[in-house]
PDB file of C-alpha atoms in Angstrom:
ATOM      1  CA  UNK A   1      18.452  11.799 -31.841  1.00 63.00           C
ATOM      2  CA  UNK A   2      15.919  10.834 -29.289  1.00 79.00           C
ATOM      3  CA  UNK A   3      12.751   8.732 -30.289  1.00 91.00           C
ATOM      4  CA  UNK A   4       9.731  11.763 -31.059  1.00 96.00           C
ATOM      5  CA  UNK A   5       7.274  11.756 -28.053  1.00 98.00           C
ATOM      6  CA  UNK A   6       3.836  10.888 -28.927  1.00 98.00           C
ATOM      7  CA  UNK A   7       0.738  13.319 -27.891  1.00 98.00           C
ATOM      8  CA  UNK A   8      -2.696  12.928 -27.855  1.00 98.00           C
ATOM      9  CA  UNK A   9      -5.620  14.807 -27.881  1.00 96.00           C
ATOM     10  CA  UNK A  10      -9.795  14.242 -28.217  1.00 94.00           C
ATOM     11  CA  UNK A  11     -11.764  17.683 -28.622  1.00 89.00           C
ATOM     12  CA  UNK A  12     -13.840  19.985 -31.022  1.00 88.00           C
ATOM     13  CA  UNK A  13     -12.854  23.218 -32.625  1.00 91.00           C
ATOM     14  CA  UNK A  14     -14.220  24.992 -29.499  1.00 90.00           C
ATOM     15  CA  UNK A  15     -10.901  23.644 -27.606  1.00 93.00           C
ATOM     16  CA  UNK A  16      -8.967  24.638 -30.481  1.00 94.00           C
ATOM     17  CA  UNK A  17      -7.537  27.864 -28.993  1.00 95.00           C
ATOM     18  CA  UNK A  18      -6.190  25.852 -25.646  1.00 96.00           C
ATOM     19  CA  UNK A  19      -4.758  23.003 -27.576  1.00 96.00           C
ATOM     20  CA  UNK A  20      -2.733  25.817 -29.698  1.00 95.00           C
ATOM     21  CA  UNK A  21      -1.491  27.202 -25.705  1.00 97.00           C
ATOM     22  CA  UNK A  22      -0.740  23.853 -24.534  1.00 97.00           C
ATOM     23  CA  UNK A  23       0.878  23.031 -27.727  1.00 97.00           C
ATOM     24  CA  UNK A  24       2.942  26.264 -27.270  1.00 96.00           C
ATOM     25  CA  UNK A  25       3.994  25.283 -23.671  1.00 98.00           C
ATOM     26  CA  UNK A  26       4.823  22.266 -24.595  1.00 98.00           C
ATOM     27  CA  UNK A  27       7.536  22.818 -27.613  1.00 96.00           C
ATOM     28  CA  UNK A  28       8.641  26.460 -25.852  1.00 96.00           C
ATOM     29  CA  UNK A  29       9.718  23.936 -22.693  1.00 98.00           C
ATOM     30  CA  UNK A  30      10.986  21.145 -24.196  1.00 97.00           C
ATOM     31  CA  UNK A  31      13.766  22.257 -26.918  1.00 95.00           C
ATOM     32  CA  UNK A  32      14.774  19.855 -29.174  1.00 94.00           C
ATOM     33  CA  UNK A  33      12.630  17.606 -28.975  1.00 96.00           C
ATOM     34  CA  UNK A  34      10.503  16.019 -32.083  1.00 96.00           C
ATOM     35  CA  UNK A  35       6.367  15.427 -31.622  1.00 98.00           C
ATOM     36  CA  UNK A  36       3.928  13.988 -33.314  1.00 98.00           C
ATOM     37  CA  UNK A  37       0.493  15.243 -32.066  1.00 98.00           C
ATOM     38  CA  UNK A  38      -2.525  12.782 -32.763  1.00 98.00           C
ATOM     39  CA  UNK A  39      -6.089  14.204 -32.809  1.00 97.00           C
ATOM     40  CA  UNK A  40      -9.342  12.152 -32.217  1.00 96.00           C
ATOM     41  CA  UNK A  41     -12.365  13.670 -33.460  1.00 94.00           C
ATOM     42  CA  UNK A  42     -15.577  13.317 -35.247  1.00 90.00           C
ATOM     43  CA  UNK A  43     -16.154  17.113 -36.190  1.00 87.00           C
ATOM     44  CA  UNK A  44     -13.699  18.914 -36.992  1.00 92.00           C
ATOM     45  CA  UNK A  45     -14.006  20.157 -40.957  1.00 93.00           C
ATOM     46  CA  UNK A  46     -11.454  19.629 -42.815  1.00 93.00           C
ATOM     47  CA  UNK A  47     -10.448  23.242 -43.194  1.00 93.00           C
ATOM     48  CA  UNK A  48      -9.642  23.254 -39.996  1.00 92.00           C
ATOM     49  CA  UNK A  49      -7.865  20.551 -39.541  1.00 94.00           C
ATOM     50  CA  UNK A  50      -5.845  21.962 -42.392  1.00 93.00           C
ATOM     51  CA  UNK A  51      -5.522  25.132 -40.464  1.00 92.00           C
ATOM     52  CA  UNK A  52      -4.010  23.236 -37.675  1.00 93.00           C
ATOM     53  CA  UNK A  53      -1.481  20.795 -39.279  1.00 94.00           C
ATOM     54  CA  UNK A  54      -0.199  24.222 -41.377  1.00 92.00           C
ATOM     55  CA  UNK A  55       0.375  25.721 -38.142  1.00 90.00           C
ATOM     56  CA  UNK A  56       1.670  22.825 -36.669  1.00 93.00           C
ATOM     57  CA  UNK A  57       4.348  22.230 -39.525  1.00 92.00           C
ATOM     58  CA  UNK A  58       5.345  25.564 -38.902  1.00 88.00           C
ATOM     59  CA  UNK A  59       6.928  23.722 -35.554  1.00 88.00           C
ATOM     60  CA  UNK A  60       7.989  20.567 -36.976  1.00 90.00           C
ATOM     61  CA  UNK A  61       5.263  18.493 -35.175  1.00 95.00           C
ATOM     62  CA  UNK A  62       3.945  15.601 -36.979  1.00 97.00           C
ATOM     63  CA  UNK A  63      -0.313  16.050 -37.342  1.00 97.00           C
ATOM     64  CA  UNK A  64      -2.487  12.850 -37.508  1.00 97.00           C
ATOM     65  CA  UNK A  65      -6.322  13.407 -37.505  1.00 96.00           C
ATOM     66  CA  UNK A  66      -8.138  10.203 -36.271  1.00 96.00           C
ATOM     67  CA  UNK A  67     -11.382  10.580 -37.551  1.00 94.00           C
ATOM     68  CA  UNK A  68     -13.633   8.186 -35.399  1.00 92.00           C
ATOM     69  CA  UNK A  69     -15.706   5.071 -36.791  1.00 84.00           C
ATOM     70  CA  UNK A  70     -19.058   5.793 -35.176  1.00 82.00           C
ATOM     71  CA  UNK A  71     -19.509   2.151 -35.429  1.00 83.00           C
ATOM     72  CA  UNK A  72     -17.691   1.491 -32.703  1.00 84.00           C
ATOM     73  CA  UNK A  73     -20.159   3.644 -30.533  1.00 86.00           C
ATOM     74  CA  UNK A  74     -23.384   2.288 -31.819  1.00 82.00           C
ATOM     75  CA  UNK A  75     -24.031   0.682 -27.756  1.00 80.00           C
ATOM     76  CA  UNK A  76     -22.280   3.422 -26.262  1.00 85.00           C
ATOM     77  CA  UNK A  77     -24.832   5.287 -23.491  1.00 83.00           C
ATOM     78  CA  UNK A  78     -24.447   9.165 -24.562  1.00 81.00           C
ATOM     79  CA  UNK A  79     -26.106  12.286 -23.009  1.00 75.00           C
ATOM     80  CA  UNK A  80     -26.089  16.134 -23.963  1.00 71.00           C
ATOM     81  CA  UNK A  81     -23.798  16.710 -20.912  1.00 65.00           C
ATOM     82  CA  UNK A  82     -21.903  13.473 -21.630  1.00 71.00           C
ATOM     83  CA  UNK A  83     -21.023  12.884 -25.437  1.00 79.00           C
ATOM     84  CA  UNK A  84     -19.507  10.335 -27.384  1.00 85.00           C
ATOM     85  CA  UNK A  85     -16.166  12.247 -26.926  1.00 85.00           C
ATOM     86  CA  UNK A  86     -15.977  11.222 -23.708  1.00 84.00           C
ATOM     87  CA  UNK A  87     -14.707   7.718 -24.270  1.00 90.00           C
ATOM     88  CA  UNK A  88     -11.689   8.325 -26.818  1.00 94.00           C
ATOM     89  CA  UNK A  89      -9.034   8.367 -24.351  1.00 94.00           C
ATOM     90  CA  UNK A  90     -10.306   5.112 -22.943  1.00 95.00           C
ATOM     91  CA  UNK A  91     -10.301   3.407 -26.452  1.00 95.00           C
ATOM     92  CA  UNK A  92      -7.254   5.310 -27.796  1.00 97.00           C
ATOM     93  CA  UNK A  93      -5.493   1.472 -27.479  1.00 96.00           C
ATOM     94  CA  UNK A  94      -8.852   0.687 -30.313  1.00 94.00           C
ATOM     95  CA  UNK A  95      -8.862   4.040 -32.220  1.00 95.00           C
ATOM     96  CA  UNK A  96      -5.435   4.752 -33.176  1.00 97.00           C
ATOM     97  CA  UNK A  97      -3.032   2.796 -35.716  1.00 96.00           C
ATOM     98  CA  UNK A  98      -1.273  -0.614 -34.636  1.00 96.00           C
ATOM     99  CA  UNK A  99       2.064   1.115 -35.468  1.00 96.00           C
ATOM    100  CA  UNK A 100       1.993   2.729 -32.129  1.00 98.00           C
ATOM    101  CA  UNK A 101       2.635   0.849 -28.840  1.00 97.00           C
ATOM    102  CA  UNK A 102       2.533   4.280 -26.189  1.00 98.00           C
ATOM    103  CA  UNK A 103       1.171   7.921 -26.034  1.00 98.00           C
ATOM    104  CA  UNK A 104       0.698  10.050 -23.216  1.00 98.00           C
ATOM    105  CA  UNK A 105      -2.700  12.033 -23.530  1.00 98.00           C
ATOM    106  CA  UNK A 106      -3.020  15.409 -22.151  1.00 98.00           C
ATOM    107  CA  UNK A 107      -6.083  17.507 -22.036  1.00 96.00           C
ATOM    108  CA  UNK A 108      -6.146  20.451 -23.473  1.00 95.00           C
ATOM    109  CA  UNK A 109      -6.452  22.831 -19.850  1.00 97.00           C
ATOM    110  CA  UNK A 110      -2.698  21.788 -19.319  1.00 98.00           C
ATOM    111  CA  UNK A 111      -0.014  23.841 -19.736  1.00 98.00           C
ATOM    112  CA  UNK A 112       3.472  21.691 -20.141  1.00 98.00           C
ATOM    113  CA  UNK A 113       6.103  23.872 -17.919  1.00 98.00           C
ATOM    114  CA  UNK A 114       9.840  21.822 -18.071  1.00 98.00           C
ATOM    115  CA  UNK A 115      10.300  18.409 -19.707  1.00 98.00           C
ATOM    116  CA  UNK A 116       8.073  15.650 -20.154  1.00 98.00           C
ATOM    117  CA  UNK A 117      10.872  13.028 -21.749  1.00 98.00           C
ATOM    118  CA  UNK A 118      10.451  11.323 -18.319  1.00 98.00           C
ATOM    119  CA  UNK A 119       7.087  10.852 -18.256  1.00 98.00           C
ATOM    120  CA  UNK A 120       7.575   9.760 -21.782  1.00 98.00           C
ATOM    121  CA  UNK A 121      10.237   6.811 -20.897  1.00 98.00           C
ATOM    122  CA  UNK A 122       8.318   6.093 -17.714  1.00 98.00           C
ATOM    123  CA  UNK A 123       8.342   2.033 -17.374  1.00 98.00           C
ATOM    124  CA  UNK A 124       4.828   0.887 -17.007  1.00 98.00           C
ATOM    125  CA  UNK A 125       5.578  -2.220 -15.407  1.00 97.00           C
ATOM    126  CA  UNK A 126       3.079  -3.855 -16.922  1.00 97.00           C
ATOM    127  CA  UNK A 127       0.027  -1.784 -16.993  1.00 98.00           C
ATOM    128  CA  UNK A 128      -2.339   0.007 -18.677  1.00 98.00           C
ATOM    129  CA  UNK A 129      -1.832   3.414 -17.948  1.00 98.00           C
ATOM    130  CA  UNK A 130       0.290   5.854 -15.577  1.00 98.00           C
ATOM    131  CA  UNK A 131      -1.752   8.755 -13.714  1.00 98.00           C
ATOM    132  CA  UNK A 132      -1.623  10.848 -10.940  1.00 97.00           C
ATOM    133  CA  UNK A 133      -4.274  10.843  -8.157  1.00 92.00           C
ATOM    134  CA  UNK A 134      -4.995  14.288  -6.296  1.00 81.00           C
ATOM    135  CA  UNK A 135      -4.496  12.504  -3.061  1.00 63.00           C
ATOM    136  CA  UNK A 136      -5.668  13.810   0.375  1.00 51.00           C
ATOM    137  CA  UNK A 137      -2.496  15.965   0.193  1.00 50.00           C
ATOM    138  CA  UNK A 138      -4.540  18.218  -1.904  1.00 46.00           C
ATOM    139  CA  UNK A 139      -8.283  16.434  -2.291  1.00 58.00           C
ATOM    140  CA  UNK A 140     -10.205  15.218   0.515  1.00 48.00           C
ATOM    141  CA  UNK A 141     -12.754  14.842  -2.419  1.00 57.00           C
ATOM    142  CA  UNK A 142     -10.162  11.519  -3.575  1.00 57.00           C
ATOM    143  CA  UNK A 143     -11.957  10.043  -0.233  1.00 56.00           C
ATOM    144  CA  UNK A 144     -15.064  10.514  -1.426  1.00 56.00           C
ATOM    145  CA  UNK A 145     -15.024   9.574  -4.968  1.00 56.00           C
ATOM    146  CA  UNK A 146     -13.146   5.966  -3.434  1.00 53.00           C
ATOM    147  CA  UNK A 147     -16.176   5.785  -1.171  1.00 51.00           C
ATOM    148  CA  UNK A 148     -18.969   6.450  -4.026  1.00 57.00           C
ATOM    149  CA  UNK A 149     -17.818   4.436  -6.464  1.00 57.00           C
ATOM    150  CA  UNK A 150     -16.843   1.467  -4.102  1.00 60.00           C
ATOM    151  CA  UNK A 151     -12.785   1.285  -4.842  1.00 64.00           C
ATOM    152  CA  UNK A 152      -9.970   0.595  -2.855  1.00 66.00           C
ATOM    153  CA  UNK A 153      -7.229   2.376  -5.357  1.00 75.00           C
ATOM    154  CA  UNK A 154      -6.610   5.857  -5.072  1.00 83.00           C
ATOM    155  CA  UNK A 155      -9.142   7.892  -7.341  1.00 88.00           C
ATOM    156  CA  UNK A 156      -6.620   8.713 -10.334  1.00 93.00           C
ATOM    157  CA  UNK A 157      -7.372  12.452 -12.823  1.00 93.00           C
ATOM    158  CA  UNK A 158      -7.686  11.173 -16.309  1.00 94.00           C
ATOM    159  CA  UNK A 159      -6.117  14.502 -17.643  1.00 95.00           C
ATOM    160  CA  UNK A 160      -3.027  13.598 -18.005  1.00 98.00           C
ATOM    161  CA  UNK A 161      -2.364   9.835 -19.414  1.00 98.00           C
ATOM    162  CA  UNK A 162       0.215   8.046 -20.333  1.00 98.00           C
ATOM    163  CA  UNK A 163      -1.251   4.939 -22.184  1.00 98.00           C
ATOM    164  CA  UNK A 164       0.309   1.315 -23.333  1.00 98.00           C
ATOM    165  CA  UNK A 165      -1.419   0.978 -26.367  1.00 98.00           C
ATOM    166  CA  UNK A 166       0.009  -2.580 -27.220  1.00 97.00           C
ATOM    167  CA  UNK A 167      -1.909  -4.028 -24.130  1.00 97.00           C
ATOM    168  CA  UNK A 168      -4.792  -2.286 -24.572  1.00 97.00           C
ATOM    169  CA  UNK A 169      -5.735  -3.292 -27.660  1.00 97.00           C
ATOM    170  CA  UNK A 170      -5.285  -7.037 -25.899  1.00 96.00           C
ATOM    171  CA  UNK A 171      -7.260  -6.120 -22.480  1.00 95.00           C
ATOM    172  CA  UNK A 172      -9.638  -2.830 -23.183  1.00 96.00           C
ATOM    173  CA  UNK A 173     -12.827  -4.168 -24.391  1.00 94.00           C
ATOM    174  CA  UNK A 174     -15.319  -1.587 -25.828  1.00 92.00           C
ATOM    175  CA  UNK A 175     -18.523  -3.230 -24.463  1.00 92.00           C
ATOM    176  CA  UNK A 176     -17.282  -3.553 -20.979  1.00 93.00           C
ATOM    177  CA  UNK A 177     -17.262   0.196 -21.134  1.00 92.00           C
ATOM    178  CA  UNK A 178     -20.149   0.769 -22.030  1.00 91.00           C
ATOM    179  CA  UNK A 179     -22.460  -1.696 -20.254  1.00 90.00           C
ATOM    180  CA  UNK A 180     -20.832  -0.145 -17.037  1.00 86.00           C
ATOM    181  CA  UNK A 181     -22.099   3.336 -18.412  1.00 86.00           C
ATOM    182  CA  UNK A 182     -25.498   1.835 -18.727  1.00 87.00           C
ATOM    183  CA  UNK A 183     -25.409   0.232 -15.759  1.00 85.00           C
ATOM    184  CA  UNK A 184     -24.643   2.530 -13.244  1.00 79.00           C
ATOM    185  CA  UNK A 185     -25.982   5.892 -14.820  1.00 74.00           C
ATOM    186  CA  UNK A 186     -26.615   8.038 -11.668  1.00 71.00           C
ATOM    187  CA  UNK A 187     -23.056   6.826  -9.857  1.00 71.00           C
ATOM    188  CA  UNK A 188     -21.314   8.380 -12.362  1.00 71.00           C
ATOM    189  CA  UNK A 189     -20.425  12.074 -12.035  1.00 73.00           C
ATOM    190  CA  UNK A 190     -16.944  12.672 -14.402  1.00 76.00           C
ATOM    191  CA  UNK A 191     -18.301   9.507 -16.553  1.00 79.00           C
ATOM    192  CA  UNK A 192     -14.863   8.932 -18.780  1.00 86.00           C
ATOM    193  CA  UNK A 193     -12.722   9.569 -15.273  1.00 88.00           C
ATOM    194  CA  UNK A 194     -14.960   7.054 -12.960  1.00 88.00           C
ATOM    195  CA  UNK A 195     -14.762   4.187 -15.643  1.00 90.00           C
ATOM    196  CA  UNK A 196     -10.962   4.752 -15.795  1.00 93.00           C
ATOM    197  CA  UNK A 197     -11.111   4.113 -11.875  1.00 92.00           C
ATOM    198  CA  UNK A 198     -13.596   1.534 -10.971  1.00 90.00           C
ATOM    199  CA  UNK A 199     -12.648  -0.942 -14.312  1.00 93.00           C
ATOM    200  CA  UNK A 200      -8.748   0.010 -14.531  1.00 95.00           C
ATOM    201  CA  UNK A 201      -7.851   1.611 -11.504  1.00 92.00           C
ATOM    202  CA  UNK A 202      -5.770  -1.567 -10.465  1.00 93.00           C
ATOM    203  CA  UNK A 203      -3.785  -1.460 -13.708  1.00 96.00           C
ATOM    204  CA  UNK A 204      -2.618   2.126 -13.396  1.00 97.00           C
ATOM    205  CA  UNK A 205       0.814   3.263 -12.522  1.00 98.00           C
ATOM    206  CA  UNK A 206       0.708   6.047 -10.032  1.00 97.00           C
ATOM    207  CA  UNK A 207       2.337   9.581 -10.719  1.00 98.00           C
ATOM    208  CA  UNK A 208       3.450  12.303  -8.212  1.00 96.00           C
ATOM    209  CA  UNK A 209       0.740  14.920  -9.152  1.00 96.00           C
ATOM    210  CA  UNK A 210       3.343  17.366  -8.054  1.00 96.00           C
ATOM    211  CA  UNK A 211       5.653  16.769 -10.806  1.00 98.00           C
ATOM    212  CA  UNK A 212       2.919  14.870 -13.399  1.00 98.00           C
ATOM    213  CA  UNK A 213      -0.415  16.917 -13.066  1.00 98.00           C
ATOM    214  CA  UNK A 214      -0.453  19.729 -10.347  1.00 97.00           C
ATOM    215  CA  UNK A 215      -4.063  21.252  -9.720  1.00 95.00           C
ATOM    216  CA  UNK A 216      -3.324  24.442 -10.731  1.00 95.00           C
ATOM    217  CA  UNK A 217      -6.490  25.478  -8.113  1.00 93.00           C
ATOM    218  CA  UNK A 218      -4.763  23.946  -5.221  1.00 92.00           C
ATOM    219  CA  UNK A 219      -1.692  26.127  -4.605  1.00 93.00           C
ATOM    220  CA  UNK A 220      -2.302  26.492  -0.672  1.00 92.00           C
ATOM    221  CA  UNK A 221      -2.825  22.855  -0.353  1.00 90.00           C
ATOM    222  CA  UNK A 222       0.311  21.662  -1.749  1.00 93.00           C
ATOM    223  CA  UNK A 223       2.378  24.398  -0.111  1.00 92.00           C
ATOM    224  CA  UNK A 224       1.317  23.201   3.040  1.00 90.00           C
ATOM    225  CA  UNK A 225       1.369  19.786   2.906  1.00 88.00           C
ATOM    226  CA  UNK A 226       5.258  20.185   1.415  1.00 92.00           C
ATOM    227  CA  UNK A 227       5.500  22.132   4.655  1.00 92.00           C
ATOM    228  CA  UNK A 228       6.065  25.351   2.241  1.00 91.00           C
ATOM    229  CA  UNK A 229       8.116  23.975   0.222  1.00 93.00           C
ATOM    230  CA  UNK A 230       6.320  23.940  -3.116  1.00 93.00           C
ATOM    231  CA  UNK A 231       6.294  27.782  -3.065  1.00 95.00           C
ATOM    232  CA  UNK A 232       6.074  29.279  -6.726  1.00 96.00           C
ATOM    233  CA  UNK A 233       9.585  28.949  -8.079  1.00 97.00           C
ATOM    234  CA  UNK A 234      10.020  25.256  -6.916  1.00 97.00           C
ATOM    235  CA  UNK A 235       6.526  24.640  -9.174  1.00 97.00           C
ATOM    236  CA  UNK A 236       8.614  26.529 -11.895  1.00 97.00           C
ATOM    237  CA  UNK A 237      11.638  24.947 -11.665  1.00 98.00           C
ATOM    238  CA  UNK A 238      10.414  21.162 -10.492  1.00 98.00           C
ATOM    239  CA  UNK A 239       6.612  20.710 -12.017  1.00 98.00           C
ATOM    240  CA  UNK A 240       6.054  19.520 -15.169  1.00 98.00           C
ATOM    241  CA  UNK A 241       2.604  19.766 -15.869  1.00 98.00           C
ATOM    242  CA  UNK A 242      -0.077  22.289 -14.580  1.00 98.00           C
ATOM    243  CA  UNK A 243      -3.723  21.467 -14.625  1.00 98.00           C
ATOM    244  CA  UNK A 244      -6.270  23.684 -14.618  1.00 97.00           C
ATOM    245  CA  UNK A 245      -8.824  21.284 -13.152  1.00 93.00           C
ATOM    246  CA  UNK A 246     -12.805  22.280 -12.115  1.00 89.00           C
ATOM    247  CA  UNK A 247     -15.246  24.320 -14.110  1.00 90.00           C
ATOM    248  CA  UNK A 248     -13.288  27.576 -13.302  1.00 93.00           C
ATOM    249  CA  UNK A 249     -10.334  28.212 -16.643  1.00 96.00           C
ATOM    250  CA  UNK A 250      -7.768  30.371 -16.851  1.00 97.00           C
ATOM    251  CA  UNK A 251      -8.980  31.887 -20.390  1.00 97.00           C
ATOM    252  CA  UNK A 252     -12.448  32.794 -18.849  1.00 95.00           C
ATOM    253  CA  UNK A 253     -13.183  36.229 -16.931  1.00 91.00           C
ATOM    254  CA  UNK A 254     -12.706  36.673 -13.216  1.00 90.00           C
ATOM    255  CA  UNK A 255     -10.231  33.207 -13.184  1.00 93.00           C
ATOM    256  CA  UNK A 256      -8.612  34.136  -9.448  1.00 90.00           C
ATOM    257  CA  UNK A 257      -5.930  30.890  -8.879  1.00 91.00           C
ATOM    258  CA  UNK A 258      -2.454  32.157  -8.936  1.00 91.00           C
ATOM    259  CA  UNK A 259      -1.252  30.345 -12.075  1.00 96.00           C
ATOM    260  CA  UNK A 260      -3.675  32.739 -14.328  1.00 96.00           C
ATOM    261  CA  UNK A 261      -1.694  35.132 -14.825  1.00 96.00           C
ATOM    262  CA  UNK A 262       1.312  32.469 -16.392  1.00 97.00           C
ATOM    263  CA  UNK A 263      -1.870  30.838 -18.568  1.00 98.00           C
ATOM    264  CA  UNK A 264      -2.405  34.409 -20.032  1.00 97.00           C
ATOM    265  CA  UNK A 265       1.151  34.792 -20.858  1.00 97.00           C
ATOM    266  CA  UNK A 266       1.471  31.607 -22.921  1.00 97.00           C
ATOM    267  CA  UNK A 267      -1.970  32.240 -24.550  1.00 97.00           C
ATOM    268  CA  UNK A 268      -0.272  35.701 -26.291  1.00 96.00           C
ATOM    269  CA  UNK A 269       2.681  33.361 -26.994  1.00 95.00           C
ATOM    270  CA  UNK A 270       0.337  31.053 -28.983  1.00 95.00           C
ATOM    271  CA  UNK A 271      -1.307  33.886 -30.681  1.00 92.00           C
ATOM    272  CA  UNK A 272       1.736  35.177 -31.789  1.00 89.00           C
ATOM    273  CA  UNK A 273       3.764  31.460 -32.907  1.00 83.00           C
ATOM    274  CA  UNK A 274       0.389  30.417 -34.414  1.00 80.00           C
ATOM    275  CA  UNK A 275      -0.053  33.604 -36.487  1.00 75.00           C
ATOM    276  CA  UNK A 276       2.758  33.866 -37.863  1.00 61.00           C
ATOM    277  CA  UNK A 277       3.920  33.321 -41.252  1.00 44.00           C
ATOM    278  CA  UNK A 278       5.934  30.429 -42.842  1.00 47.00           C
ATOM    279  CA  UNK A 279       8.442  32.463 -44.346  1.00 47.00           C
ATOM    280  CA  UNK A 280       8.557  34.472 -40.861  1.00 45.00           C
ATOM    281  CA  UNK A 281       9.874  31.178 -39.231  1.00 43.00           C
ATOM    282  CA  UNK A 282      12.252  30.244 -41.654  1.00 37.00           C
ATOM    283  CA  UNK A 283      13.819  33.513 -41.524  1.00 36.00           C
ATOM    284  CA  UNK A 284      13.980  32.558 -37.262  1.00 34.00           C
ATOM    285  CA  UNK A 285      15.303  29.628 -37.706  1.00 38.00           C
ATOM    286  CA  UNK A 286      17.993  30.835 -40.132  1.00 27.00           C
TER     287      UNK A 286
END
């Protein structure tokens, strides 16, 4: 039996709902598979956390709530629009147990579409992380952010990461973080996905954001840089991972990107796995 596939997460109980779709996309697409799902947080009460690892047990995933030392954020520079949340994918390598040496964080606007067991045994080759930049196939906006922040690496979307926790805990220092928050206040627009760029961005392993973390807003773009190729059943049958990037979501009103419609369908697929009862499932499975 294959090694279980390590998730992680960092969000309140307003995100709850989308991690329950995401969680639904991912276990619906890849069959068989074990997870473990860990969950850094400073909020969340415990009956809902209880809530959540009951559901999740329904579905034979593994729950482990990280609740965070707020020690460790006593220097950190925090705003209204920019909390202390913002960092725990960054620190993951400080803020989860020794035991583990990967994960692969995913925010919670993804929805997981075919397998992710290659993105899972991806060699690192040595760095940090592995992420996909939305390249000027799809962003000329990637130009920009290289240009603002002074960088010659691509600018890489800290939504979906896969993380070697092992070296991190050696080479991620807290402080360096956050004196670079301090420092550069107004050059910082996505504060969590800048850092990840200007102090790591030569220690990341690049992903095809085709396959890894497709902009769910940027259809058009990718069809015609693939020259039409990446029409909607290649996405289906070839992507991985869809991200619903940008302020607009899928689970808000008036949402007008063509992959809605899909995010709708899983969200009534998590209401009904996620309501269901115990002894409902084990009369499935049986």
């Amino acid at each position: 039996m294959s090694e279980p596939m390590v998730l992680l997460t960092t969000l309140n109980e307003n995100y709850l709902p989308q991690l329950q779709v995401l969680l639904t996309s991912v276990l619906l697409n890849n069959p068989g598979e074990r997870f473990q799902l860990y969950l850094i947080h400073r909020s969340f009460s415990a009956q809902r956390l209880a809530e959540l690892d009951s559901q999740c047990q329904r579905w034979n995933v593994e729950m482990f709530p990280v609740h965070v030392d707020e020690t460790i954020f006593v220097n950190a520079p925090v705003t209204r629009q920019y909390p202390q949340e913002m960092y725990y994918r960054l620190l993951a390598p400080k803020l989860l147990p020794e035991t583990l040496d990967r994960i692969l964080y995913l925010d919670p606007d993804i929805l997981v579409i075919n397998s992710i067991r290659p993105l899972w045994e991806l060699d690192l080759e040595g760095n940090l992380f592995a992420a996909a930049a939305h390249t000027g196939k799809t962003e000329i906006a990637n130009d920009v952010n290289r240009i603002r922040l002074q960088m010659e690496n691509e600018y890489y979307n800290s939504g979906v990461l896969l993380i070697d926790l092992a070296r991190g805990r050696e080479e991620i220092d807290p402080e360096q973080i956050f004196q670079y928050a301090e420092a550069h206040p107004k050059e910082l627009i996505l504060p969590d996905q800048d850092i990840l760029n200007v102090l790591f961005g030569d220690r990341i392993k690049p992903l095809d954001d085709y396959i890894w973390n497709y902009d769910a807003r940027k259809y058009s773009s990718y069809q015609f840089h693939s020259y039409g190729e990446s029409d909607v059943s290649w996405v289906m049958e070839h992507t991985a991972i869809l991200h619903f990037c940008g302020k607009a979501k899928p689970w808000k009103p008036l949402y007008r990107h063509r992959f809605g419609v899909l995010y709708k369908h899983y969200q009534r697929l998590a209401e009904r796995f996620f309501a269901s009862a115990p002894d409902e499932k084990k009369e499935v499975d049986a």
